[in-house]
Amino acid sequence: MAKKPRQKILFIDDIPALCEEMVTTLCNEGLEAESNLSPLDAIPKVVRGDYDLIITGMVIAELGGFEIIRSIRGGGCRVPIIMVTGFGTEQSAIEAARLGVADYLTKPIESKELVARVRRVLWEHAPSPPTRHKSLARMISGDAKMNTVFEKVKTIAPTESRVLILGETGCGKQLLAHAIHQQSQRSEQPFVEVNCAAIPSNLLESELFGHEEGAFTGASKKRIGRFEAAGNGTIFLDEIGELGFELQSKLLHVLDSGKYTRVGSGKDQISHARLVSATNRDLMKEVELGRFRADLYYRLNVISIELPPLRERPGDISLLAQHFVNQFVPEGRQPPTFTPSAVEMMRLYPWPGNVRELQNFAEQLAVLHRNTHIEATDLPSRIVQHGLAGPNAVSSKERLPFRKAKDQFEREYLLGVIQDANGNLAEAARLSDMDRAQFYRIAKRHGLTTNPDS
């Protein structure tokens, strides 16, 4: 049986002696810990998901403890954080709680107490393996289908094979292409993107291959194309199904020989870039209809990856919505969280614009919403109306008043998730992707904190 990896702890403070003492104490108890004297250096690593627990001081010259927490949460990272301070006040404790700090310790701290608190926080926040959120470059997901996609990317990225990404508009094809580049041996080289649908067909050849001075009207100077700019990196051709037939032939020549010529030149240039392409079209159908070259299709489709639309991975809806809200909330404001009724309403909606539509809606909420919680009634009308008109909708004569229906839904939701967690309210809160205090408060209102079957 594979040994379970130890959870990684990072201590952030600008006092070297304190960092050494904390790390030594934790490591002596079998925990994996390290320190960082620079918050600005540490925060990107934390947001990237390198650690399972953060312990931070409050007074740090480069960046204070509260600013560190806001930066981590603003990056969409929900890692548990313990704050340690020698200047504890009631106001600072309240602020720490408001920012969602998992624990708040005042120095001096006994070694045994520190270790006990750390173990408790790690245990309470340890995700179950089936629901652990996965990340790849700037992509995150808790869905099994996306986990399969991520693993495939990790396998193919280090190779030189061409990749064709398939999926509906707005489901993240550009991010996946960037992830392939970042996971490849070319990651230090340029990543050059061309949206074939956004450039007029008469200018696209020059955009791809460049042109010489005087090659056509308006060509006042020589220009290098995107293939040349990509160098030894990656060139990403988005919406490649929009290429005209003539350009398809020229691209095929590049893929076959590695050679191309600038517009207006007879001299061959050599491309060393890796090609990743994407489309929302069924290219095989386009081939059958005579609109796309079969030989080009097979050159592009060495390895294909299909990104599922958002409606087919409902578990990602609340995860991504909260991630985007955290990302876009104005500085200095606490990100609002979604209530269970809002989450359920969002899951009923089909998201025709996929992740892009979800991101735009979440950004609007992050900027305009002033309350600490986002209720179902705060969602855009198209989402609410679709949810109310769904397969479980009732007639107007049978329909309950909204407040009563909301309370009924909340209680049924909480009952179900508490049963799934075998009565463990901390685990139920985690399954609901809710803050524990918020979950307990709602459960208590419905009388579920002692006997969930009542």
PDB file of N, CA, C and O in Angstrom, residues 320-366:
ATOM      1  N   LEU A 320     -15.791  26.692  -8.296  1.00  0.00           N
ATOM      2  CA  LEU A 320     -15.293  27.741  -9.184  1.00  0.00           C
ATOM      3  C   LEU A 320     -15.949  29.082  -8.877  1.00  0.00           C
ATOM      4  O   LEU A 320     -15.286  30.124  -8.925  1.00  0.00           O
ATOM      5  N   ALA A 321     -17.239  29.052  -8.557  1.00  0.00           N
ATOM      6  CA  ALA A 321     -17.926  30.313  -8.244  1.00  0.00           C
ATOM      7  C   ALA A 321     -17.279  30.983  -7.044  1.00  0.00           C
ATOM      8  O   ALA A 321     -17.013  32.193  -7.060  1.00  0.00           O
ATOM      9  N   GLN A 322     -16.996  30.207  -5.985  1.00  0.00           N
ATOM     10  CA  GLN A 322     -16.365  30.791  -4.806  1.00  0.00           C
ATOM     11  C   GLN A 322     -14.944  31.240  -5.109  1.00  0.00           C
ATOM     12  O   GLN A 322     -14.482  32.280  -4.626  1.00  0.00           O
ATOM     13  N   HIS A 323     -14.244  30.456  -5.930  1.00  0.00           N
ATOM     14  CA  HIS A 323     -12.876  30.825  -6.333  1.00  0.00           C
ATOM     15  C   HIS A 323     -12.869  32.176  -7.040  1.00  0.00           C
ATOM     16  O   HIS A 323     -12.035  33.040  -6.745  1.00  0.00           O
ATOM     17  N   PHE A 324     -13.813  32.377  -7.959  1.00  0.00           N
ATOM     18  CA  PHE A 324     -13.848  33.629  -8.707  1.00  0.00           C
ATOM     19  C   PHE A 324     -14.294  34.794  -7.821  1.00  0.00           C
ATOM     20  O   PHE A 324     -13.790  35.916  -7.953  1.00  0.00           O
ATOM     21  N   VAL A 325     -15.232  34.549  -6.910  1.00  0.00           N
ATOM     22  CA  VAL A 325     -15.645  35.604  -5.978  1.00  0.00           C
ATOM     23  C   VAL A 325     -14.455  36.033  -5.131  1.00  0.00           C
ATOM     24  O   VAL A 325     -14.195  37.233  -4.944  1.00  0.00           O
ATOM     25  N   ASN A 326     -13.706  35.060  -4.608  1.00  0.00           N
ATOM     26  CA  ASN A 326     -12.513  35.378  -3.812  1.00  0.00           C
ATOM     27  C   ASN A 326     -11.500  36.177  -4.626  1.00  0.00           C
ATOM     28  O   ASN A 326     -10.824  37.064  -4.109  1.00  0.00           O
ATOM     29  N   GLN A 327     -11.406  35.848  -5.907  1.00  0.00           N
ATOM     30  CA  GLN A 327     -10.419  36.483  -6.775  1.00  0.00           C
ATOM     31  C   GLN A 327     -10.784  37.932  -7.088  1.00  0.00           C
ATOM     32  O   GLN A 327      -9.910  38.799  -7.148  1.00  0.00           O
ATOM     33  N   PHE A 328     -12.077  38.204  -7.251  1.00  0.00           N
ATOM     34  CA  PHE A 328     -12.487  39.521  -7.733  1.00  0.00           C
ATOM     35  C   PHE A 328     -12.993  40.463  -6.637  1.00  0.00           C
ATOM     36  O   PHE A 328     -13.256  41.629  -6.918  1.00  0.00           O
ATOM     37  N   VAL A 329     -13.148  39.975  -5.417  1.00  0.00           N
ATOM     38  CA  VAL A 329     -13.678  40.851  -4.370  1.00  0.00           C
ATOM     39  C   VAL A 329     -12.717  42.024  -4.160  1.00  0.00           C
ATOM     40  O   VAL A 329     -11.492  41.841  -4.153  1.00  0.00           O
ATOM     41  N   PRO A 330     -13.228  43.244  -4.031  1.00  0.00           N
ATOM     42  CA  PRO A 330     -12.354  44.404  -3.839  1.00  0.00           C
ATOM     43  C   PRO A 330     -11.490  44.252  -2.594  1.00  0.00           C
ATOM     44  O   PRO A 330     -11.914  43.660  -1.588  1.00  0.00           O
ATOM     45  N   GLU A 331     -10.292  44.791  -2.651  1.00  0.00           N
ATOM     46  CA  GLU A 331      -9.340  44.680  -1.541  1.00  0.00           C
ATOM     47  C   GLU A 331      -9.929  45.296  -0.278  1.00  0.00           C
ATOM     48  O   GLU A 331     -10.549  46.356  -0.308  1.00  0.00           O
ATOM     49  N   GLY A 332      -9.737  44.584   0.828  1.00  0.00           N
ATOM     50  CA  GLY A 332     -10.228  45.068   2.099  1.00  0.00           C
ATOM     51  C   GLY A 332     -11.609  44.572   2.466  1.00  0.00           C
ATOM     52  O   GLY A 332     -12.077  44.793   3.581  1.00  0.00           O
ATOM     53  N   ARG A 333     -12.291  43.877   1.518  1.00  0.00           N
ATOM     54  CA  ARG A 333     -13.614  43.338   1.807  1.00  0.00           C
ATOM     55  C   ARG A 333     -13.555  41.830   1.940  1.00  0.00           C
ATOM     56  O   ARG A 333     -12.801  41.164   1.235  1.00  0.00           O
ATOM     57  N   GLN A 334     -14.335  41.288   2.864  1.00  0.00           N
ATOM     58  CA  GLN A 334     -14.395  39.845   3.063  1.00  0.00           C
ATOM     59  C   GLN A 334     -15.219  39.227   1.931  1.00  0.00           C
ATOM     60  O   GLN A 334     -16.331  39.672   1.651  1.00  0.00           O
ATOM     61  N   PRO A 335     -14.702  38.195   1.251  1.00  0.00           N
ATOM     62  CA  PRO A 335     -15.480  37.578   0.171  1.00  0.00           C
ATOM     63  C   PRO A 335     -16.766  36.961   0.707  1.00  0.00           C
ATOM     64  O   PRO A 335     -16.735  36.241   1.713  1.00  0.00           O
ATOM     65  N   PRO A 336     -17.908  37.227   0.093  1.00  0.00           N
ATOM     66  CA  PRO A 336     -19.155  36.572   0.522  1.00  0.00           C
ATOM     67  C   PRO A 336     -19.139  35.099   0.136  1.00  0.00           C
ATOM     68  O   PRO A 336     -18.436  34.703  -0.794  1.00  0.00           O
ATOM     69  N   THR A 337     -19.891  34.284   0.843  1.00  0.00           N
ATOM     70  CA  THR A 337     -19.958  32.855   0.548  1.00  0.00           C
ATOM     71  C   THR A 337     -21.372  32.481   0.124  1.00  0.00           C
ATOM     72  O   THR A 337     -22.346  33.138   0.508  1.00  0.00           O
ATOM     73  N   PHE A 338     -21.488  31.411  -0.642  1.00  0.00           N
ATOM     74  CA  PHE A 338     -22.777  30.963  -1.162  1.00  0.00           C
ATOM     75  C   PHE A 338     -23.496  30.087  -0.136  1.00  0.00           C
ATOM     76  O   PHE A 338     -22.894  29.190   0.457  1.00  0.00           O
ATOM     77  N   THR A 339     -24.778  30.334   0.052  1.00  0.00           N
ATOM     78  CA  THR A 339     -25.578  29.482   0.924  1.00  0.00           C
ATOM     79  C   THR A 339     -25.922  28.190   0.187  1.00  0.00           C
ATOM     80  O   THR A 339     -25.844  28.125  -1.051  1.00  0.00           O
ATOM     81  N   PRO A 340     -26.329  27.121   0.910  1.00  0.00           N
ATOM     82  CA  PRO A 340     -26.708  25.869   0.240  1.00  0.00           C
ATOM     83  C   PRO A 340     -27.807  26.046  -0.799  1.00  0.00           C
ATOM     84  O   PRO A 340     -27.783  25.410  -1.849  1.00  0.00           O
ATOM     85  N   SER A 341     -28.780  26.910  -0.512  1.00  0.00           N
ATOM     86  CA  SER A 341     -29.864  27.113  -1.484  1.00  0.00           C
ATOM     87  C   SER A 341     -29.343  27.762  -2.757  1.00  0.00           C
ATOM     88  O   SER A 341     -29.787  27.422  -3.870  1.00  0.00           O
ATOM     89  N   ALA A 342     -28.387  28.682  -2.627  1.00  0.00           N
ATOM     90  CA  ALA A 342     -27.795  29.304  -3.818  1.00  0.00           C
ATOM     91  C   ALA A 342     -26.996  28.278  -4.617  1.00  0.00           C
ATOM     92  O   ALA A 342     -27.061  28.249  -5.857  1.00  0.00           O
ATOM     93  N   VAL A 343     -26.249  27.429  -3.913  1.00  0.00           N
ATOM     94  CA  VAL A 343     -25.470  26.387  -4.592  1.00  0.00           C
ATOM     95  C   VAL A 343     -26.385  25.454  -5.372  1.00  0.00           C
ATOM     96  O   VAL A 343     -26.125  25.117  -6.539  1.00  0.00           O
ATOM     97  N   GLU A 344     -27.477  25.038  -4.738  1.00  0.00           N
ATOM     98  CA  GLU A 344     -28.405  24.119  -5.413  1.00  0.00           C
ATOM     99  C   GLU A 344     -29.043  24.784  -6.631  1.00  0.00           C
ATOM    100  O   GLU A 344     -29.204  24.151  -7.686  1.00  0.00           O
ATOM    101  N   MET A 345     -29.378  26.054  -6.523  1.00  0.00           N
ATOM    102  CA  MET A 345     -29.967  26.776  -7.646  1.00  0.00           C
ATOM    103  C   MET A 345     -28.970  26.864  -8.798  1.00  0.00           C
ATOM    104  O   MET A 345     -29.340  26.698  -9.966  1.00  0.00           O
ATOM    105  N   MET A 346     -27.699  27.105  -8.482  1.00  0.00           N
ATOM    106  CA  MET A 346     -26.674  27.192  -9.530  1.00  0.00           C
ATOM    107  C   MET A 346     -26.466  25.847 -10.211  1.00  0.00           C
ATOM    108  O   MET A 346     -26.195  25.773 -11.409  1.00  0.00           O
ATOM    109  N   ARG A 347     -26.586  24.765  -9.450  1.00  0.00           N
ATOM    110  CA  ARG A 347     -26.387  23.433 -10.032  1.00  0.00           C
ATOM    111  C   ARG A 347     -27.510  23.043 -10.993  1.00  0.00           C
ATOM    112  O   ARG A 347     -27.311  22.213 -11.874  1.00  0.00           O
ATOM    113  N   LEU A 348     -28.686  23.618 -10.797  1.00  0.00           N
ATOM    114  CA  LEU A 348     -29.809  23.335 -11.691  1.00  0.00           C
ATOM    115  C   LEU A 348     -29.674  24.052 -13.031  1.00  0.00           C
ATOM    116  O   LEU A 348     -30.280  23.642 -14.021  1.00  0.00           O
ATOM    117  N   TYR A 349     -28.899  25.117 -13.058  1.00  0.00           N
ATOM    118  CA  TYR A 349     -28.741  25.936 -14.266  1.00  0.00           C
ATOM    119  C   TYR A 349     -27.756  25.258 -15.233  1.00  0.00           C
ATOM    120  O   TYR A 349     -26.735  24.718 -14.802  1.00  0.00           O
ATOM    121  N   PRO A 350     -28.024  25.266 -16.555  1.00  0.00           N
ATOM    122  CA  PRO A 350     -27.172  24.518 -17.503  1.00  0.00           C
ATOM    123  C   PRO A 350     -25.889  25.226 -17.922  1.00  0.00           C
ATOM    124  O   PRO A 350     -25.062  24.631 -18.603  1.00  0.00           O
ATOM    125  N   TRP A 351     -25.696  26.489 -17.591  1.00  0.00           N
ATOM    126  CA  TRP A 351     -24.480  27.239 -17.905  1.00  0.00           C
ATOM    127  C   TRP A 351     -24.076  27.105 -19.385  1.00  0.00           C
ATOM    128  O   TRP A 351     -23.028  26.538 -19.704  1.00  0.00           O
ATOM    129  N   PRO A 352     -24.889  27.649 -20.286  1.00  0.00           N
ATOM    130  CA  PRO A 352     -24.558  27.554 -21.714  1.00  0.00           C
ATOM    131  C   PRO A 352     -23.245  28.238 -22.074  1.00  0.00           C
ATOM    132  O   PRO A 352     -22.589  27.857 -23.038  1.00  0.00           O
ATOM    133  N   GLY A 353     -22.838  29.251 -21.284  1.00  0.00           N
ATOM    134  CA  GLY A 353     -21.558  29.912 -21.527  1.00  0.00           C
ATOM    135  C   GLY A 353     -20.405  29.292 -20.772  1.00  0.00           C
ATOM    136  O   GLY A 353     -19.283  29.803 -20.795  1.00  0.00           O
ATOM    137  N   ASN A 354     -20.693  28.179 -20.069  1.00  0.00           N
ATOM    138  CA  ASN A 354     -19.671  27.417 -19.359  1.00  0.00           C
ATOM    139  C   ASN A 354     -18.923  28.246 -18.311  1.00  0.00           C
ATOM    140  O   ASN A 354     -19.496  29.138 -17.702  1.00  0.00           O
ATOM    141  N   VAL A 355     -17.641  27.957 -18.109  1.00  0.00           N
ATOM    142  CA  VAL A 355     -16.875  28.596 -17.041  1.00  0.00           C
ATOM    143  C   VAL A 355     -16.776  30.098 -17.260  1.00  0.00           C
ATOM    144  O   VAL A 355     -16.779  30.876 -16.309  1.00  0.00           O
ATOM    145  N   ARG A 356     -16.725  30.532 -18.518  1.00  0.00           N
ATOM    146  CA  ARG A 356     -16.636  31.966 -18.797  1.00  0.00           C
ATOM    147  C   ARG A 356     -17.876  32.699 -18.282  1.00  0.00           C
ATOM    148  O   ARG A 356     -17.786  33.782 -17.708  1.00  0.00           O
ATOM    149  N   GLU A 357     -19.051  32.101 -18.491  1.00  0.00           N
ATOM    150  CA  GLU A 357     -20.286  32.704 -17.982  1.00  0.00           C
ATOM    151  C   GLU A 357     -20.276  32.724 -16.456  1.00  0.00           C
ATOM    152  O   GLU A 357     -20.648  33.733 -15.838  1.00  0.00           O
ATOM    153  N   LEU A 358     -19.825  31.635 -15.843  1.00  0.00           N
ATOM    154  CA  LEU A 358     -19.753  31.568 -14.387  1.00  0.00           C
ATOM    155  C   LEU A 358     -18.787  32.620 -13.838  1.00  0.00           C
ATOM    156  O   LEU A 358     -19.073  33.275 -12.826  1.00  0.00           O
ATOM    157  N   GLN A 359     -17.662  32.801 -14.501  1.00  0.00           N
ATOM    158  CA  GLN A 359     -16.678  33.784 -14.049  1.00  0.00           C
ATOM    159  C   GLN A 359     -17.249  35.197 -14.115  1.00  0.00           C
ATOM    160  O   GLN A 359     -17.071  35.989 -13.178  1.00  0.00           O
ATOM    161  N   ASN A 360     -17.935  35.524 -15.192  1.00  0.00           N
ATOM    162  CA  ASN A 360     -18.510  36.865 -15.325  1.00  0.00           C
ATOM    163  C   ASN A 360     -19.563  37.127 -14.247  1.00  0.00           C
ATOM    164  O   ASN A 360     -19.622  38.211 -13.650  1.00  0.00           O
ATOM    165  N   PHE A 361     -20.390  36.111 -13.984  1.00  0.00           N
ATOM    166  CA  PHE A 361     -21.439  36.260 -12.969  1.00  0.00           C
ATOM    167  C   PHE A 361     -20.827  36.404 -11.572  1.00  0.00           C
ATOM    168  O   PHE A 361     -21.269  37.216 -10.755  1.00  0.00           O
ATOM    169  N   ALA A 362     -19.761  35.620 -11.300  1.00  0.00           N
ATOM    170  CA  ALA A 362     -19.108  35.685  -9.992  1.00  0.00           C
ATOM    171  C   ALA A 362     -18.411  37.029  -9.789  1.00  0.00           C
ATOM    172  O   ALA A 362     -18.414  37.585  -8.678  1.00  0.00           O
ATOM    173  N   GLU A 363     -17.806  37.569 -10.841  1.00  0.00           N
ATOM    174  CA  GLU A 363     -17.157  38.872 -10.737  1.00  0.00           C
ATOM    175  C   GLU A 363     -18.182  39.961 -10.409  1.00  0.00           C
ATOM    176  O   GLU A 363     -17.926  40.847  -9.589  1.00  0.00           O
ATOM    177  N   GLN A 364     -19.351  39.879 -11.038  1.00  0.00           N
ATOM    178  CA  GLN A 364     -20.406  40.854 -10.758  1.00  0.00           C
ATOM    179  C   GLN A 364     -20.834  40.783  -9.292  1.00  0.00           C
ATOM    180  O   GLN A 364     -20.974  41.807  -8.610  1.00  0.00           O
ATOM    181  N   LEU A 365     -21.001  39.567  -8.774  1.00  0.00           N
ATOM    182  CA  LEU A 365     -21.377  39.400  -7.376  1.00  0.00           C
ATOM    183  C   LEU A 365     -20.289  39.924  -6.438  1.00  0.00           C
ATOM    184  O   LEU A 365     -20.566  40.578  -5.439  1.00  0.00           O
ATOM    185  N   ALA A 366     -19.030  39.610  -6.774  1.00  0.00           N
ATOM    186  CA  ALA A 366     -17.911  40.015  -5.917  1.00  0.00           C
ATOM    187  C   ALA A 366     -17.845  41.530  -5.771  1.00  0.00           C
ATOM    188  O   ALA A 366     -17.536  42.054  -4.696  1.00  0.00           O
TER     189      ALA A 366
END
